[in-house]
Amino acid sequence: MSTSTAEHRAAAADRRARCVVLTVSDTRTPTTDTAGRLLREQLVAAGHEILDHAIVKDEPAEIDRCLRGWLHGDPLPGLILTTGGTGIARRDTTIEIVDSLLHKPLPGFGELFRQLSFTQIGPAAMLSRATAGLATGTHGACFVFALPGSPHAAELALTKLILPELPHLLAERDR
């Protein structure tokens, strides 16, 4: 790690995010939403605040309505995590909606996530279309990360990529 990167991370270390979590699933309920619950618990354990969470069917209009509601709400979250709908099945539409909202994509996130996934699950990692970037809302910009619905995959993305870099991301967004 370069000195500059280390300095930026150290300067941002105390940053915390207001977060929302969206589970996209035709079958999950509040009782069975393991991935959504895990994401919320780990965000809180890392010192971040949960503003809201929801479960919607894998219907483009429902996903879009929920995400836009958070992007144009007050307060604006600093982080939106979605879980589910990132595969290649006919009903998987989360990525199309998230991509339409991003004004600054972070292609490295998807690349790194698939690389980490490959070491755990092999070539099936290529089926994930996980993505991330910065979306603009009424009151500023917000990071959006679209994660798989698998609790194990969502945890991998959160603990290995998102949480370690989130304070730095927030600081860079605000520069």
PDB file of C-alpha atoms in Angstrom:
ATOM      1  CA  MET A   1       0.000   0.000   0.000  1.00  0.00           C
ATOM      2  CA  SER A   2       1.372   3.409  -0.904  1.00  0.00           C
ATOM      3  CA  THR A   3       2.030   6.037   1.756  1.00  0.00           C
ATOM      4  CA  SER A   4      -0.619   8.270   0.209  1.00  0.00           C
ATOM      5  CA  THR A   5      -3.277   5.539   0.372  1.00  0.00           C
ATOM      6  CA  ALA A   6      -2.336   4.728   3.970  1.00  0.00           C
ATOM      7  CA  GLU A   7      -2.505   8.423   4.897  1.00  0.00           C
ATOM      8  CA  HIS A   8      -5.936   8.829   3.279  1.00  0.00           C
ATOM      9  CA  ARG A   9      -7.266   5.720   5.037  1.00  0.00           C
ATOM     10  CA  ALA A  10      -5.896   6.873   8.393  1.00  0.00           C
ATOM     11  CA  ALA A  11      -7.431  10.329   7.970  1.00  0.00           C
ATOM     12  CA  ALA A  12     -10.825   8.779   7.178  1.00  0.00           C
ATOM     13  CA  ALA A  13     -10.774   6.013   9.813  1.00  0.00           C
ATOM     14  CA  ASP A  14     -13.444   7.591  12.039  1.00  0.00           C
ATOM     15  CA  ARG A  15     -15.998   8.037   9.233  1.00  0.00           C
ATOM     16  CA  ARG A  16     -19.287   6.206   9.699  1.00  0.00           C
ATOM     17  CA  ALA A  17     -22.162   5.723   7.268  1.00  0.00           C
ATOM     18  CA  ARG A  18     -25.907   5.835   7.534  1.00  0.00           C
ATOM     19  CA  CYS A  19     -26.958   2.673   5.727  1.00  0.00           C
ATOM     20  CA  VAL A  20     -29.979   0.993   4.180  1.00  0.00           C
ATOM     21  CA  VAL A  21     -30.296  -2.632   3.084  1.00  0.00           C
ATOM     22  CA  LEU A  22     -32.609  -3.908   0.361  1.00  0.00           C
ATOM     23  CA  THR A  23     -33.269  -7.619  -0.063  1.00  0.00           C
ATOM     24  CA  VAL A  24     -34.518  -8.503  -3.546  1.00  0.00           C
ATOM     25  CA  SER A  25     -36.264 -11.862  -3.501  1.00  0.00           C
ATOM     26  CA  ASP A  26     -39.467 -13.537  -4.566  1.00  0.00           C
ATOM     27  CA  THR A  27     -39.289 -15.887  -1.567  1.00  0.00           C
ATOM     28  CA  ARG A  28     -37.599 -14.159   1.393  1.00  0.00           C
ATOM     29  CA  THR A  29     -39.618 -12.918   4.354  1.00  0.00           C
ATOM     30  CA  PRO A  30     -38.472 -10.973   7.432  1.00  0.00           C
ATOM     31  CA  THR A  31     -37.969 -14.346   9.129  1.00  0.00           C
ATOM     32  CA  THR A  32     -35.967 -15.962   6.307  1.00  0.00           C
ATOM     33  CA  ASP A  33     -33.965 -12.926   5.140  1.00  0.00           C
ATOM     34  CA  THR A  34     -30.631 -14.283   6.356  1.00  0.00           C
ATOM     35  CA  ALA A  35     -28.426 -12.182   4.056  1.00  0.00           C
ATOM     36  CA  GLY A  36     -30.222  -8.910   4.823  1.00  0.00           C
ATOM     37  CA  ARG A  37     -30.087  -9.539   8.567  1.00  0.00           C
ATOM     38  CA  LEU A  38     -26.401 -10.487   8.395  1.00  0.00           C
ATOM     39  CA  LEU A  39     -25.537  -7.308   6.469  1.00  0.00           C
ATOM     40  CA  ARG A  40     -27.385  -5.111   8.970  1.00  0.00           C
ATOM     41  CA  GLU A  41     -25.789  -6.821  11.977  1.00  0.00           C
ATOM     42  CA  GLN A  42     -22.273  -6.522  10.578  1.00  0.00           C
ATOM     43  CA  LEU A  43     -22.730  -2.873   9.615  1.00  0.00           C
ATOM     44  CA  VAL A  44     -23.882  -2.047  13.151  1.00  0.00           C
ATOM     45  CA  ALA A  45     -21.022  -4.074  14.664  1.00  0.00           C
ATOM     46  CA  ALA A  46     -18.613  -1.966  12.573  1.00  0.00           C
ATOM     47  CA  GLY A  47     -20.111   1.252  14.008  1.00  0.00           C
ATOM     48  CA  HIS A  48     -22.419   2.231  11.156  1.00  0.00           C
ATOM     49  CA  GLU A  49     -26.083   3.201  11.512  1.00  0.00           C
ATOM     50  CA  ILE A  50     -29.012   1.399   9.874  1.00  0.00           C
ATOM     51  CA  LEU A  51     -31.626   3.901   8.682  1.00  0.00           C
ATOM     52  CA  ASP A  52     -33.958   1.418   7.023  1.00  0.00           C
ATOM     53  CA  HIS A  53     -34.281  -1.970   5.375  1.00  0.00           C
ATOM     54  CA  ALA A  54     -36.816  -3.569   3.069  1.00  0.00           C
ATOM     55  CA  ILE A  55     -37.646  -6.719   1.157  1.00  0.00           C
ATOM     56  CA  VAL A  56     -39.077  -6.408  -2.358  1.00  0.00           C
ATOM     57  CA  LYS A  57     -39.962  -8.895  -5.071  1.00  0.00           C
ATOM     58  CA  ASP A  58     -37.592  -9.201  -8.004  1.00  0.00           C
ATOM     59  CA  GLU A  59     -39.694  -6.780 -10.028  1.00  0.00           C
ATOM     60  CA  PRO A  60     -37.861  -3.876 -11.689  1.00  0.00           C
ATOM     61  CA  ALA A  61     -40.504  -1.291 -10.722  1.00  0.00           C
ATOM     62  CA  GLU A  62     -40.414  -2.326  -7.044  1.00  0.00           C
ATOM     63  CA  ILE A  63     -36.621  -2.283  -6.892  1.00  0.00           C
ATOM     64  CA  ASP A  64     -36.451   1.092  -8.643  1.00  0.00           C
ATOM     65  CA  ARG A  65     -39.150   2.657  -6.444  1.00  0.00           C
ATOM     66  CA  CYS A  66     -37.414   1.555  -3.245  1.00  0.00           C
ATOM     67  CA  LEU A  67     -33.919   2.655  -4.302  1.00  0.00           C
ATOM     68  CA  ARG A  68     -35.109   6.023  -5.637  1.00  0.00           C
ATOM     69  CA  GLY A  69     -37.092   6.587  -2.445  1.00  0.00           C
ATOM     70  CA  TRP A  70     -33.913   6.252  -0.400  1.00  0.00           C
ATOM     71  CA  LEU A  71     -31.832   8.295  -2.865  1.00  0.00           C
ATOM     72  CA  HIS A  72     -34.293  11.166  -2.748  1.00  0.00           C
ATOM     73  CA  GLY A  73     -35.183  10.882   0.917  1.00  0.00           C
ATOM     74  CA  ASP A  74     -33.959  12.884   3.854  1.00  0.00           C
ATOM     75  CA  PRO A  75     -31.631  11.906   5.333  1.00  0.00           C
ATOM     76  CA  LEU A  76     -29.753  10.511   2.380  1.00  0.00           C
ATOM     77  CA  PRO A  77     -27.949   7.298   3.294  1.00  0.00           C
ATOM     78  CA  GLY A  78     -24.225   7.130   2.665  1.00  0.00           C
ATOM     79  CA  LEU A  79     -24.509   3.477   1.703  1.00  0.00           C
ATOM     80  CA  ILE A  80     -27.188   1.359   0.065  1.00  0.00           C
ATOM     81  CA  LEU A  81     -26.606  -2.385   0.000  1.00  0.00           C
ATOM     82  CA  THR A  82     -28.802  -4.638  -2.090  1.00  0.00           C
ATOM     83  CA  THR A  83     -28.720  -8.399  -1.765  1.00  0.00           C
ATOM     84  CA  GLY A  84     -30.241 -10.671  -4.387  1.00  0.00           C
ATOM     85  CA  GLY A  85     -31.085 -10.466  -8.069  1.00  0.00           C
ATOM     86  CA  THR A  86     -27.477 -10.275  -9.279  1.00  0.00           C
ATOM     87  CA  GLY A  87     -27.322 -13.560 -11.192  1.00  0.00           C
ATOM     88  CA  ILE A  88     -28.259 -14.412 -14.766  1.00  0.00           C
ATOM     89  CA  ALA A  89     -31.702 -15.935 -14.239  1.00  0.00           C
ATOM     90  CA  ARG A  90     -34.645 -14.366 -16.054  1.00  0.00           C
ATOM     91  CA  ARG A  91     -35.970 -12.814 -12.802  1.00  0.00           C
ATOM     92  CA  ASP A  92     -32.576 -11.335 -11.775  1.00  0.00           C
ATOM     93  CA  THR A  93     -33.031  -7.619 -12.520  1.00  0.00           C
ATOM     94  CA  THR A  94     -31.278  -5.808  -9.683  1.00  0.00           C
ATOM     95  CA  ILE A  95     -28.172  -5.000 -11.726  1.00  0.00           C
ATOM     96  CA  GLU A  96     -30.102  -3.298 -14.521  1.00  0.00           C
ATOM     97  CA  ILE A  97     -31.832  -1.015 -12.007  1.00  0.00           C
ATOM     98  CA  VAL A  98     -28.687  -0.260 -10.001  1.00  0.00           C
ATOM     99  CA  ASP A  99     -26.653   0.435 -13.150  1.00  0.00           C
ATOM    100  CA  SER A 100     -29.292   2.937 -14.307  1.00  0.00           C
ATOM    101  CA  LEU A 101     -28.800   4.905 -11.068  1.00  0.00           C
ATOM    102  CA  LEU A 102     -25.001   5.031 -10.977  1.00  0.00           C
ATOM    103  CA  HIS A 103     -23.206   8.112 -12.228  1.00  0.00           C
ATOM    104  CA  LYS A 104     -19.741   6.902 -11.165  1.00  0.00           C
ATOM    105  CA  PRO A 105     -19.386   3.115 -11.423  1.00  0.00           C
ATOM    106  CA  LEU A 106     -16.725   1.302  -9.394  1.00  0.00           C
ATOM    107  CA  PRO A 107     -15.887  -1.582 -11.771  1.00  0.00           C
ATOM    108  CA  GLY A 108     -13.067  -2.734  -9.497  1.00  0.00           C
ATOM    109  CA  PHE A 109     -15.585  -3.870  -6.888  1.00  0.00           C
ATOM    110  CA  GLY A 110     -17.205  -6.456  -9.162  1.00  0.00           C
ATOM    111  CA  GLU A 111     -13.825  -7.596 -10.462  1.00  0.00           C
ATOM    112  CA  LEU A 112     -12.388  -8.062  -6.960  1.00  0.00           C
ATOM    113  CA  PHE A 113     -15.549  -9.705  -5.668  1.00  0.00           C
ATOM    114  CA  ARG A 114     -15.541 -12.276  -8.461  1.00  0.00           C
ATOM    115  CA  GLN A 115     -11.832 -12.909  -7.866  1.00  0.00           C
ATOM    116  CA  LEU A 116     -12.457 -13.566  -4.155  1.00  0.00           C
ATOM    117  CA  SER A 117     -15.491 -15.700  -5.004  1.00  0.00           C
ATOM    118  CA  PHE A 118     -13.477 -17.745  -7.492  1.00  0.00           C
ATOM    119  CA  THR A 119     -11.081 -18.813  -4.746  1.00  0.00           C
ATOM    120  CA  GLN A 120     -14.071 -20.119  -2.763  1.00  0.00           C
ATOM    121  CA  ILE A 121     -16.536 -21.471  -5.328  1.00  0.00           C
ATOM    122  CA  GLY A 122     -14.547 -21.810  -8.532  1.00  0.00           C
ATOM    123  CA  PRO A 123     -15.795 -20.904 -12.003  1.00  0.00           C
ATOM    124  CA  ALA A 124     -19.392 -20.382 -10.821  1.00  0.00           C
ATOM    125  CA  ALA A 125     -18.137 -16.977  -9.620  1.00  0.00           C
ATOM    126  CA  MET A 126     -18.496 -15.718 -13.196  1.00  0.00           C
ATOM    127  CA  LEU A 127     -22.291 -15.929 -12.860  1.00  0.00           C
ATOM    128  CA  SER A 128     -22.337 -13.021 -10.394  1.00  0.00           C
ATOM    129  CA  ARG A 129     -22.934  -9.571 -11.829  1.00  0.00           C
ATOM    130  CA  ALA A 130     -22.229  -7.823  -8.495  1.00  0.00           C
ATOM    131  CA  THR A 131     -21.598  -4.142  -9.080  1.00  0.00           C
ATOM    132  CA  ALA A 132     -21.142  -0.855  -7.241  1.00  0.00           C
ATOM    133  CA  GLY A 133     -20.823   2.864  -7.705  1.00  0.00           C
ATOM    134  CA  LEU A 134     -21.908   6.306  -6.682  1.00  0.00           C
ATOM    135  CA  ALA A 135     -25.506   7.420  -7.289  1.00  0.00           C
ATOM    136  CA  THR A 136     -26.814  10.962  -6.977  1.00  0.00           C
ATOM    137  CA  GLY A 137     -29.802  11.736  -4.809  1.00  0.00           C
ATOM    138  CA  THR A 138     -31.664  14.914  -3.971  1.00  0.00           C
ATOM    139  CA  HIS A 139     -29.356  15.707  -1.059  1.00  0.00           C
ATOM    140  CA  GLY A 140     -26.028  14.442  -2.390  1.00  0.00           C
ATOM    141  CA  ALA A 141     -24.314  11.246  -3.476  1.00  0.00           C
ATOM    142  CA  CYS A 142     -24.597   7.753  -2.049  1.00  0.00           C
ATOM    143  CA  PHE A 143     -22.670   4.524  -2.596  1.00  0.00           C
ATOM    144  CA  VAL A 144     -24.719   1.611  -3.907  1.00  0.00           C
ATOM    145  CA  PHE A 145     -23.396  -1.961  -3.786  1.00  0.00           C
ATOM    146  CA  ALA A 146     -25.402  -4.768  -5.404  1.00  0.00           C
ATOM    147  CA  LEU A 147     -24.500  -8.070  -3.745  1.00  0.00           C
ATOM    148  CA  PRO A 148     -25.602 -11.640  -4.362  1.00  0.00           C
ATOM    149  CA  GLY A 149     -28.436 -13.093  -2.300  1.00  0.00           C
ATOM    150  CA  SER A 150     -26.292 -15.845  -0.838  1.00  0.00           C
ATOM    151  CA  PRO A 151     -25.520 -14.970   2.801  1.00  0.00           C
ATOM    152  CA  HIS A 152     -21.986 -16.330   2.385  1.00  0.00           C
ATOM    153  CA  ALA A 153     -21.345 -14.233  -0.745  1.00  0.00           C
ATOM    154  CA  ALA A 154     -22.887 -11.097   0.802  1.00  0.00           C
ATOM    155  CA  GLU A 155     -20.713 -11.519   3.895  1.00  0.00           C
ATOM    156  CA  LEU A 156     -17.605 -12.032   1.745  1.00  0.00           C
ATOM    157  CA  ALA A 157     -18.242  -8.782  -0.138  1.00  0.00           C
ATOM    158  CA  LEU A 158     -19.024  -6.837   3.019  1.00  0.00           C
ATOM    159  CA  THR A 159     -16.165  -8.049   5.215  1.00  0.00           C
ATOM    160  CA  LYS A 160     -13.383  -8.282   2.635  1.00  0.00           C
ATOM    161  CA  LEU A 161     -14.156  -5.308   0.379  1.00  0.00           C
ATOM    162  CA  ILE A 162     -16.803  -2.870   1.587  1.00  0.00           C
ATOM    163  CA  LEU A 163     -16.211  -2.472   5.338  1.00  0.00           C
ATOM    164  CA  PRO A 164     -12.420  -2.139   5.101  1.00  0.00           C
ATOM    165  CA  GLU A 165     -12.733   0.621   2.492  1.00  0.00           C
ATOM    166  CA  LEU A 166     -16.006   2.349   3.461  1.00  0.00           C
ATOM    167  CA  PRO A 167     -14.515   5.173   5.577  1.00  0.00           C
ATOM    168  CA  HIS A 168     -12.051   5.957   2.786  1.00  0.00           C
ATOM    169  CA  LEU A 169     -14.850   5.859   0.181  1.00  0.00           C
ATOM    170  CA  LEU A 170     -16.909   8.316   2.232  1.00  0.00           C
ATOM    171  CA  ALA A 171     -13.968  10.677   2.580  1.00  0.00           C
ATOM    172  CA  GLU A 172     -13.213  10.562  -1.149  1.00  0.00           C
ATOM    173  CA  ARG A 173     -16.878  11.199  -1.972  1.00  0.00           C
ATOM    174  CA  ASP A 174     -16.802  14.342   0.173  1.00  0.00           C
ATOM    175  CA  ARG A 175     -13.552  15.784  -1.215  1.00  0.00           C
TER     176      ARG A 175
END
